[in-house]
Short mmCIF file of C-alpha atoms in Angstrom, two decimals:
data_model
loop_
_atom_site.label_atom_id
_atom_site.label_comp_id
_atom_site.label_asym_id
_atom_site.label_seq_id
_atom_site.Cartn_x
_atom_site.Cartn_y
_atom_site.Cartn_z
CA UNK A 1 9.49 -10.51 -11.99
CA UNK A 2 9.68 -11.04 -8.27
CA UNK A 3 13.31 -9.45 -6.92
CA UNK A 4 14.60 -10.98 -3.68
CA UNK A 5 17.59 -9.58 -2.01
CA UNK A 6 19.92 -11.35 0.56
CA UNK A 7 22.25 -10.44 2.97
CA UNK A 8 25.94 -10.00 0.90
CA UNK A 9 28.09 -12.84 2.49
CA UNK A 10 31.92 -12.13 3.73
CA UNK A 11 33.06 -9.19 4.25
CA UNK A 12 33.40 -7.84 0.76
CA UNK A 13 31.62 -4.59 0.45
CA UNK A 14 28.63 -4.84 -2.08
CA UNK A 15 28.92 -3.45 -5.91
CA UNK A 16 27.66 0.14 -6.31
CA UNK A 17 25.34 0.77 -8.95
CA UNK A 18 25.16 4.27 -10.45
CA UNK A 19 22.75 4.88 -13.17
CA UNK A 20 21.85 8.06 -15.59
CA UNK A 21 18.55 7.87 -17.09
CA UNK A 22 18.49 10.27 -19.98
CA UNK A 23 15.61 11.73 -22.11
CA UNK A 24 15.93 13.82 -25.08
CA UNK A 25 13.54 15.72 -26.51
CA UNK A 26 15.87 16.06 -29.70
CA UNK A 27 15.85 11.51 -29.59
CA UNK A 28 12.08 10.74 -28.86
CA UNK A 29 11.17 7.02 -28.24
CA UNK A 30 13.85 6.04 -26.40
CA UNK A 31 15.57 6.58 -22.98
CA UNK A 32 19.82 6.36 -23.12
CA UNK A 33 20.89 4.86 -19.45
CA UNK A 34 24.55 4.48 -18.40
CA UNK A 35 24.92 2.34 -15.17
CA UNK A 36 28.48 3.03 -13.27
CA UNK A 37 30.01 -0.29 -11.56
CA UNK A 38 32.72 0.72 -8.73
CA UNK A 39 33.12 -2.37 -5.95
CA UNK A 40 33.59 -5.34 -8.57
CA UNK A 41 35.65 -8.36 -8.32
CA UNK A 42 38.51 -8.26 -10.13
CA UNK A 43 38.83 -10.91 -13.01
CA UNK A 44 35.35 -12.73 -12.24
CA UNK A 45 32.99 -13.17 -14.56
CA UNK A 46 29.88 -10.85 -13.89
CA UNK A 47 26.33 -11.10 -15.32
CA UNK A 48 23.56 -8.55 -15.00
CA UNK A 49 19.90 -9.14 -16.50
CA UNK A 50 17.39 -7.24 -18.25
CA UNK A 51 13.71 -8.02 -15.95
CA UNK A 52 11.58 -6.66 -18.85
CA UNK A 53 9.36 -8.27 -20.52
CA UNK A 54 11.25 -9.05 -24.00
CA UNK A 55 7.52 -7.84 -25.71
CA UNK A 56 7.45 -4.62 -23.65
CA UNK A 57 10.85 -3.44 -24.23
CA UNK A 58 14.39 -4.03 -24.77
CA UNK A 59 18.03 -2.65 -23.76
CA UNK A 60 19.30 -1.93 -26.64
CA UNK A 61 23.31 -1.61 -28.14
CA UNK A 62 24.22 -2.84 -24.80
CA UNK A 63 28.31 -2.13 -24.55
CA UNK A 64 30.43 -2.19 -21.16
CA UNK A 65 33.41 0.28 -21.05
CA UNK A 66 36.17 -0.11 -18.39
CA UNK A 67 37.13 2.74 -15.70
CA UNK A 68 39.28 4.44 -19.18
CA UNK A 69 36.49 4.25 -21.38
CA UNK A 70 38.09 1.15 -23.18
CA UNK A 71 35.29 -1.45 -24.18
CA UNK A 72 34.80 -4.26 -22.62
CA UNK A 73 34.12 -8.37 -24.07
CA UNK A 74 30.38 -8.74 -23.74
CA UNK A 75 28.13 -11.54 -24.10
CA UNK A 76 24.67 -11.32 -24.71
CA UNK A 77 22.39 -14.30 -24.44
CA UNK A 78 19.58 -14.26 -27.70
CA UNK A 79 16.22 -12.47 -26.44
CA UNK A 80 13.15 -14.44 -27.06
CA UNK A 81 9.36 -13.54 -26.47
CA UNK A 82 9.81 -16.15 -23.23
CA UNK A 83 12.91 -14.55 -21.71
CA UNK A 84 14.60 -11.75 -20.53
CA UNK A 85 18.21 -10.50 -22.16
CA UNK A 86 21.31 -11.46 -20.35
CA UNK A 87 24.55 -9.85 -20.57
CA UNK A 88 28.23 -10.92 -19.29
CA UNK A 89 31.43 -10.09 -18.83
CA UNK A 90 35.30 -10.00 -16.79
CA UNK A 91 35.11 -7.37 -13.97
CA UNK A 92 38.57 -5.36 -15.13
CA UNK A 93 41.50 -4.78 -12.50
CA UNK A 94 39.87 -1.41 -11.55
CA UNK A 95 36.84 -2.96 -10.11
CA UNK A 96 34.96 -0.04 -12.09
CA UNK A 97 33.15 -0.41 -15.36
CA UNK A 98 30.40 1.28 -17.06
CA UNK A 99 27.14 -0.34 -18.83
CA UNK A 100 25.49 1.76 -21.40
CA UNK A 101 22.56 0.80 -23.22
CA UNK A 102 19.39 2.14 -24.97
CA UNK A 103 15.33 1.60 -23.30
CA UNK A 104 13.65 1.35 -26.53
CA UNK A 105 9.86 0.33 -25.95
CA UNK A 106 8.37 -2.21 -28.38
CA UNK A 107 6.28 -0.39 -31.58
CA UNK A 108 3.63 -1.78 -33.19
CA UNK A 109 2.95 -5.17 -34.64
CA UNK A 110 1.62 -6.25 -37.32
CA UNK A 111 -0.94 -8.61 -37.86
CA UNK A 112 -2.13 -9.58 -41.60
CA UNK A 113 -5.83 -10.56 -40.14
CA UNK A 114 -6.71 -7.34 -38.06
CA UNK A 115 -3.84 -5.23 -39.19
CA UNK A 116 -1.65 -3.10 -36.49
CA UNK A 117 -1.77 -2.90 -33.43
CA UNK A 118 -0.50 -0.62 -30.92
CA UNK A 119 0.76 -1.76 -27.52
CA UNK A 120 0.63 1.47 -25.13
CA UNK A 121 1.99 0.03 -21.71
CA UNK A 122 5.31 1.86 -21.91
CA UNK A 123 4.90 5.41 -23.48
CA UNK A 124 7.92 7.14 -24.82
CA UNK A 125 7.25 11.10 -26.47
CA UNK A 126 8.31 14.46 -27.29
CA UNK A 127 5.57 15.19 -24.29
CA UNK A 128 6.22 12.57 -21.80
CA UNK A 129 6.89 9.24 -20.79
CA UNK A 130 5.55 6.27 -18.87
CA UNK A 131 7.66 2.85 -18.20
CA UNK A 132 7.87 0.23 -15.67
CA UNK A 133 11.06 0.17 -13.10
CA UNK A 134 12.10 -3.31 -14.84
CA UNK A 135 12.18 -1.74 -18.36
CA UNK A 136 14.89 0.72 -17.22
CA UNK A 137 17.31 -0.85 -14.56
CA UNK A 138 19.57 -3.45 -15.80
CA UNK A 139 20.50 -5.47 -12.52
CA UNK A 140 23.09 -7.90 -11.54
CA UNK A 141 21.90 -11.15 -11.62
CA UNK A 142 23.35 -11.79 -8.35
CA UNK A 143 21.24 -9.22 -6.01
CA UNK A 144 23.02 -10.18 -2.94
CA UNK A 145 25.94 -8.65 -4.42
CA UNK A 146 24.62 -5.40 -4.78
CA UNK A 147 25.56 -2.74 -1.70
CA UNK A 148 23.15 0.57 -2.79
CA UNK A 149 22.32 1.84 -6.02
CA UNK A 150 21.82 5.58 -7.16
CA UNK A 151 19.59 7.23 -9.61
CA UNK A 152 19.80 10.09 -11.45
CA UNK A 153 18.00 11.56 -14.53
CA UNK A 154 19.32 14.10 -17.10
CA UNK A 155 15.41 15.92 -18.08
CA UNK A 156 14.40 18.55 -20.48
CA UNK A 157 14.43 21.60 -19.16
CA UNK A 158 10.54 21.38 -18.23
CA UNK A 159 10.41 17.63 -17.21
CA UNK A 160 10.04 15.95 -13.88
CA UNK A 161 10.78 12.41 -12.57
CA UNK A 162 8.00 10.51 -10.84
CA UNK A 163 8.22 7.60 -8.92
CA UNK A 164 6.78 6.18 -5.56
CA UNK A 165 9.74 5.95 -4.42
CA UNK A 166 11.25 9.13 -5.18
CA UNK A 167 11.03 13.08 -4.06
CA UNK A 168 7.78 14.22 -5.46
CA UNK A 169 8.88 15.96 -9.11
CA UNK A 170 12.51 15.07 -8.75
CA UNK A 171 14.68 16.97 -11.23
CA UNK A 172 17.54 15.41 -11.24
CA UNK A 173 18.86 13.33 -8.10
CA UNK A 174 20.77 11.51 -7.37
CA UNK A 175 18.58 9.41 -4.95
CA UNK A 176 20.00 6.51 -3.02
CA UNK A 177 18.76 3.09 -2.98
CA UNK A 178 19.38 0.38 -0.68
CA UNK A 179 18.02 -2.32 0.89
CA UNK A 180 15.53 -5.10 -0.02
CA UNK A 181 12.56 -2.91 -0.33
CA UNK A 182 14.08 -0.11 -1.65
CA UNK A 183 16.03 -2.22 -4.72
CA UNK A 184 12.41 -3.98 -5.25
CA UNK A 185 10.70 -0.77 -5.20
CA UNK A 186 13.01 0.32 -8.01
CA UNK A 187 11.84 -2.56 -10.49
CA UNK A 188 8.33 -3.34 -9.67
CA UNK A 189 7.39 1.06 -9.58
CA UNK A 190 6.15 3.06 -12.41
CA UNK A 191 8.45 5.91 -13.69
CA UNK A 192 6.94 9.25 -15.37
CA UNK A 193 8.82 11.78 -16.90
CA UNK A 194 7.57 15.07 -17.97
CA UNK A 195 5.70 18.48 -17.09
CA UNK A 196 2.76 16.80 -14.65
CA UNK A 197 0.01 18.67 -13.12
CA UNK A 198 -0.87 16.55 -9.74
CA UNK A 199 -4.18 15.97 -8.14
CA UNK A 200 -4.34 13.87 -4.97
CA UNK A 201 -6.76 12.20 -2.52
CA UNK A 202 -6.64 10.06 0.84
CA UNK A 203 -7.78 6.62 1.32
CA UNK A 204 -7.89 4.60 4.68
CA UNK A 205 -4.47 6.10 5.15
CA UNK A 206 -2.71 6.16 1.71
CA UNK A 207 -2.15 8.88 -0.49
CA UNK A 208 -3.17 8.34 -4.14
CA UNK A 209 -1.26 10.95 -7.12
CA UNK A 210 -2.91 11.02 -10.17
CA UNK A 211 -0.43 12.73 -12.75
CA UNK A 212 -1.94 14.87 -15.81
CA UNK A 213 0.19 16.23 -18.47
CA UNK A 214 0.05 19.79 -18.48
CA UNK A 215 -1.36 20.01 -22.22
CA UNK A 216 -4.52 18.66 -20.93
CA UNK A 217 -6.56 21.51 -20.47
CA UNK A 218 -8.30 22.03 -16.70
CA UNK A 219 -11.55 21.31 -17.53
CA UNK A 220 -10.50 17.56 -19.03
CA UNK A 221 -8.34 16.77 -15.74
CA UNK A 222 -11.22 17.33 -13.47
CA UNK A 223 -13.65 14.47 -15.09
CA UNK A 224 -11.08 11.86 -15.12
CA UNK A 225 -10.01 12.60 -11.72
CA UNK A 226 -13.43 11.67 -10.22
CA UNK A 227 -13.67 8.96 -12.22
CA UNK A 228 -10.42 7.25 -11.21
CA UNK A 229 -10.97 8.53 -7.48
CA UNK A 230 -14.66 6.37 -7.53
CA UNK A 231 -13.02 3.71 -8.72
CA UNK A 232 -10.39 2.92 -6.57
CA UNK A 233 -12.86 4.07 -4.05
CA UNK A 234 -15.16 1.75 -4.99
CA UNK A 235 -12.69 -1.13 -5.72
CA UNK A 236 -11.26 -0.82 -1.71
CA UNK A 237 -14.82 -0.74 -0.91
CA UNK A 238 -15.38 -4.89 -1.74
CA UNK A 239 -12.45 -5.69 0.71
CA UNK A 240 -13.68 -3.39 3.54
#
């Protein structure tokens, strides 16, 4: 999905978004997010958007909860394999509310002819965990209305955050967000969570971070490492 942001029109200030990205050890296979709303417009109808793929992942027991904790009418569009999940609903007098949902990454499928299969792009463990940007962040489906966005992340005690975007190994946050790039960068960016061991390496100016869990013993990190480094090495090399 391709995230543009515009200027916010009027002089309205733009909707904070406030999220808490939570992993539990104790509740493997699934990340709990609550997104806090402050800035709304009172008594219009708001609609934020799921941009994961609908095969990948899915928010999941999606419920909106006013500035008293008092739940909010939501509607949910049906999810299909073609499109993303949609959720609405009547910014309160307040102008705060609260989304909270469930990341729950698709399992395995079953197929009568070659029996299951295992889709591994989004990873979620008692070790670590690997997802895409989109397959956390609900947004408003109206970007322009969004002023800055912060991010925050409730870890095991051992457990980093990882993002391009973010402090190297953040622990908790939060981290602001703001501006086109910066809201894109939160959508389009892998996330990690866990204990990493890093190994890096410099190419025609960028910085490359290759992130090993730490229960892969030394010996194993250092073969896939140079493999991955000639790679990417060799894939910049056609365009040179």
């Amino acid at each position: 999905a391709v995230l543009c942001v515009l200027a916010a029109s009027g002089c309205r200030p733009g909707i904070t978004l406030t999220y808490d990205v939570r992993v539990s050890q104790a509740l493997p296979h699934q990340l709990d997010v609550e997104l806090r709303l402050a800035g709304l417009p009172a008594g219009e109808t708001l609609a934020f958007r799921s941009f994961a793929a609908p095969s990948d992942s899915r928010p999941a027991d999606v419920r909106v909860f006013d500035a008293n904790d008092q739940p909010l009418a939501t509607r949910a569009s049906v999810e299909t394999e073609q499109s993303s999940a949609h959720y609405s609903f009547i910014a309160p007098a307040s102008g705060q509310a609260a989304i909270r949902y469930r990341v729950v990454p698709a399992g395995r499928r079953r197929n009568q002819h070659t029996g299951f299969k295992r889709r591994r792009k989004l990873v979620v463990d008692e070790r670590f965990a690997l997802l895409r940007g989109r397959d956390v962040f609900v947004f408003p489906e109206r970007v322009e209305a969004i002023g800055s966005a912060r991010v925050s992340f409730t870890l095991p005690p051992s457990w980093s955050a990882w993002a391009a975007w973010m402090p190297e190994g953040a622990k908790r946050g939060p981290m602001e967000r703001s501006g086109r790039r910066a809201l894109e960068e939160m959508l389009s960016a892998p996330l990690a969570f866990g204990s990493f061991a890093t190994r890096r390496f410099d190419l025609a100016g960028t910085e490359y971070r290759l992130l090993f869990e730490t229960g892969i013993p030394e010996d194993g990190r250092a073969p896939v490492a140079g493999e991955l480094e000639r790679a990417v090495r060799a894939v910049a090399g056609r365009f040179d």
